[in-house]
Short mmCIF file of C-alpha atoms in Angstrom, two decimals:
data_model
loop_
_atom_site.label_atom_id
_atom_site.label_comp_id
_atom_site.label_asym_id
_atom_site.label_seq_id
_atom_site.Cartn_x
_atom_site.Cartn_y
_atom_site.Cartn_z
CA MET A 22 0.00 0.00 0.00
CA ALA A 23 2.79 2.45 0.92
CA GLU A 24 4.62 1.61 -2.31
CA ARG A 25 1.49 2.36 -4.34
CA GLU A 26 1.12 5.74 -2.58
CA SER A 27 4.78 6.48 -3.21
CA ILE A 28 4.36 5.73 -6.92
CA LEU A 29 1.24 7.90 -7.09
CA GLN A 30 3.12 10.75 -5.38
CA LEU A 31 5.98 10.36 -7.86
CA TYR A 32 3.57 10.48 -10.80
CA THR A 33 1.85 13.55 -9.33
CA TYR A 34 5.24 15.21 -8.84
CA LEU A 35 6.37 14.38 -12.39
CA GLU A 36 3.05 15.55 -13.82
CA SER A 37 3.36 18.94 -12.13
CA MET A 38 7.09 19.35 -12.85
CA THR A 39 6.65 18.49 -16.53
CA ARG A 40 3.35 20.31 -17.14
CA ASP A 41 4.73 22.34 -20.09
CA ILE A 42 6.86 19.45 -21.34
CA GLU A 43 5.43 17.21 -24.06
CA ASP A 44 8.09 14.50 -23.82
CA PHE A 45 10.41 13.76 -20.89
CA PHE A 46 13.25 11.25 -20.70
CA VAL A 47 15.66 10.03 -18.04
CA VAL A 48 19.23 9.42 -19.21
CA ASP A 49 21.71 7.12 -17.53
CA LEU A 50 25.08 8.74 -18.22
CA LEU A 51 27.05 5.55 -17.47
CA LEU A 52 24.99 3.25 -19.66
CA GLU A 53 24.30 6.01 -22.23
CA ASN A 54 20.66 5.09 -22.56
CA SER A 55 17.39 6.98 -22.25
CA THR A 56 13.99 5.97 -20.95
CA PRO A 57 10.79 7.82 -21.86
CA ILE A 58 8.82 8.92 -18.82
CA LYS A 59 6.33 11.15 -20.59
CA VAL A 60 5.40 10.82 -24.28
CA ARG A 61 3.09 13.19 -26.15
CA GLY A 62 1.98 14.65 -22.84
CA ILE A 63 1.13 11.32 -21.19
CA LEU A 64 3.11 9.82 -18.31
CA GLN A 65 4.18 6.31 -19.21
CA LYS A 66 3.42 3.38 -16.96
CA ASN A 67 6.42 1.28 -15.93
CA GLU A 68 5.43 -1.57 -18.22
CA GLU A 69 5.21 0.84 -21.20
CA ARG A 70 8.74 2.20 -20.74
CA ARG A 71 11.43 0.88 -23.04
CA THR A 72 15.06 1.91 -22.57
CA HIS A 73 16.91 2.86 -25.76
CA ASP A 74 20.44 3.75 -26.75
CA TYR A 75 20.69 7.53 -26.25
CA LYS A 76 22.79 8.38 -29.32
CA LEU A 77 20.93 6.08 -31.73
CA THR A 78 17.59 7.47 -30.58
CA TRP A 79 18.73 11.08 -31.07
CA ASP A 80 20.25 10.27 -34.48
CA ALA A 81 17.02 8.67 -35.69
CA TYR A 82 14.95 11.60 -34.36
CA ILE A 83 17.26 14.20 -35.91
CA ASN A 84 17.29 12.48 -39.30
CA LYS A 85 13.52 12.03 -39.38
CA HIS A 86 12.17 15.24 -37.83
CA VAL A 87 14.72 18.04 -37.42
CA PHE A 88 14.93 20.92 -39.87
CA PRO A 89 18.03 20.24 -42.06
CA GLU A 90 19.85 23.46 -41.10
CA ASP A 91 19.57 22.59 -37.38
CA ARG A 92 20.77 18.98 -37.55
CA ASP A 93 24.53 19.46 -37.10
CA MET A 94 24.07 21.90 -34.22
CA LEU A 95 21.64 19.55 -32.49
CA ARG A 96 23.94 16.54 -32.92
CA GLN A 97 26.80 18.49 -31.36
CA LYS A 98 24.82 19.94 -28.45
CA THR A 99 23.01 16.70 -27.56
CA ASN A 100 26.26 14.74 -27.48
CA LEU A 101 26.46 13.36 -23.94
CA GLU A 102 29.97 14.69 -23.33
CA TYR A 103 28.83 18.16 -24.37
CA VAL A 104 25.72 17.89 -22.18
CA LYS A 105 27.77 16.73 -19.16
CA GLN A 106 30.23 19.62 -19.57
CA SER A 107 27.37 22.08 -19.88
CA LEU A 108 25.64 20.71 -16.77
CA CYS A 109 28.89 21.07 -14.80
CA LYS A 110 28.77 24.81 -15.51
CA SER A 111 25.03 25.37 -15.10
CA ASN A 112 21.93 23.73 -13.64
CA GLU A 113 20.37 23.52 -17.11
CA HIS A 114 21.44 22.89 -20.67
CA THR A 115 18.89 24.41 -23.04
CA LEU A 116 18.71 24.37 -26.84
CA ARG A 117 16.31 25.59 -29.47
CA PHE A 118 15.74 23.88 -32.79
CA ARG A 119 13.13 23.43 -35.47
CA ILE A 120 11.31 20.33 -36.61
CA ILE A 121 9.13 19.57 -39.58
CA ASP A 122 5.80 18.24 -38.36
CA GLU A 123 3.20 17.30 -40.97
CA GLY A 124 4.77 19.79 -43.38
CA ASN A 125 4.84 22.62 -40.83
CA ILE A 126 7.91 24.03 -39.13
CA LYS A 127 7.69 24.03 -35.32
CA ASN A 128 10.12 25.55 -32.86
CA LEU A 129 11.09 23.29 -29.99
CA GLN A 130 13.20 23.69 -26.91
CA VAL A 131 14.96 20.84 -25.16
CA ILE A 132 15.98 21.31 -21.55
CA TYR A 133 18.47 19.05 -19.79
CA ALA A 134 18.85 19.07 -16.01
CA ARG A 135 20.35 16.95 -13.28
CA LEU A 136 17.77 14.91 -11.40
CA MET A 137 17.43 15.16 -7.64
CA GLY A 138 18.31 12.04 -5.76
CA ASP A 139 21.15 9.75 -4.89
CA ASN A 140 22.33 8.89 -8.39
CA PRO A 141 24.50 11.64 -9.96
CA ASN A 142 24.61 9.69 -13.22
CA LEU A 143 20.94 10.31 -13.98
CA ILE A 144 19.82 13.39 -15.86
CA GLY A 145 16.52 14.30 -17.41
CA PHE A 146 15.57 16.13 -20.56
CA GLY A 147 12.30 17.29 -21.96
CA PHE A 148 10.86 18.88 -25.07
CA ARG A 149 8.39 21.70 -25.34
CA CYS A 150 6.97 23.63 -28.26
CA ILE A 151 8.01 27.28 -28.11
CA ASP A 152 6.18 28.66 -31.16
CA ASP A 153 4.22 31.07 -28.95
CA ILE A 154 7.42 32.26 -27.26
CA ILE A 155 9.15 32.77 -30.63
CA ARG A 156 6.13 34.63 -31.97
CA SER A 157 6.06 36.86 -28.87
CA GLU A 158 9.81 37.56 -29.17
CA GLN A 159 9.35 38.49 -32.83
CA GLU A 160 6.48 40.84 -31.95
CA GLN A 161 8.58 42.46 -29.21
CA LYS A 162 11.50 42.84 -31.61
CA ALA A 163 9.23 44.45 -34.21
CA LYS A 164 7.87 46.88 -31.58
CA LEU A 165 11.40 47.76 -30.47
CA ASN A 166 12.48 48.33 -34.07
CA GLN A 167 9.45 50.54 -34.62
CA ALA A 168 10.21 52.53 -31.45
CA TYR A 169 13.86 52.82 -32.48
CA SER A 170 12.79 54.18 -35.89
CA ILE A 171 10.52 56.75 -34.23
CA VAL A 172 13.30 57.87 -31.88
CA GLU A 173 15.80 58.02 -34.73
CA LYS A 174 13.42 60.11 -36.85
CA SER A 175 12.73 62.43 -33.87
CA LEU A 176 16.46 62.90 -33.28
CA GLN A 177 16.96 63.78 -36.94
CA GLU A 178 14.15 66.32 -36.72
CA ILE A 179 15.64 67.84 -33.56
CA ALA A 180 19.05 68.05 -35.20
CA LEU A 181 17.51 69.78 -38.22
CA LEU A 182 15.65 72.24 -35.97
CA ASN A 183 18.84 72.97 -34.02
CA LYS A 184 20.71 73.59 -37.25
CA GLN A 185 17.98 75.96 -38.47
CA LEU A 186 17.97 77.84 -35.14
CA THR A 187 21.74 78.28 -35.11
CA GLU A 188 21.74 79.52 -38.71
CA ASN A 189 19.18 82.23 -37.95
#
């Protein structure tokens, strides 16, 4: 009974911690494998989880889904040695890349982090769609560019007025 409660608590914890994450995996750094914990927004039951070779899984995913111009960067930055070095310097290792999904380009973010607990060789990573974030950033950039243009035009007008006043 206590074990069942513990499992339910773990699932509740994972559900809340990965709310914005579509897919979440645990990676064993020693064995270099990954196990899906959450797939397409659904927590996987223990019997549904299949452990896979980390590098082979990433290579297949990159070749099948990732936008061609992002593939080399993603291969480099998902390399386990690169990820380990990054996680030694920071609590997170975050990347952005694009995929082609049913003919549409989507912007994704993958976030790696060390997992809490006794095993330092376990890390987690998850994917989330960031199209809304990218769109918002682009809108903010456009607004800033527009404001910059207005300020620049105003400064030119002030300079012209100053020149006219000093000439008179």
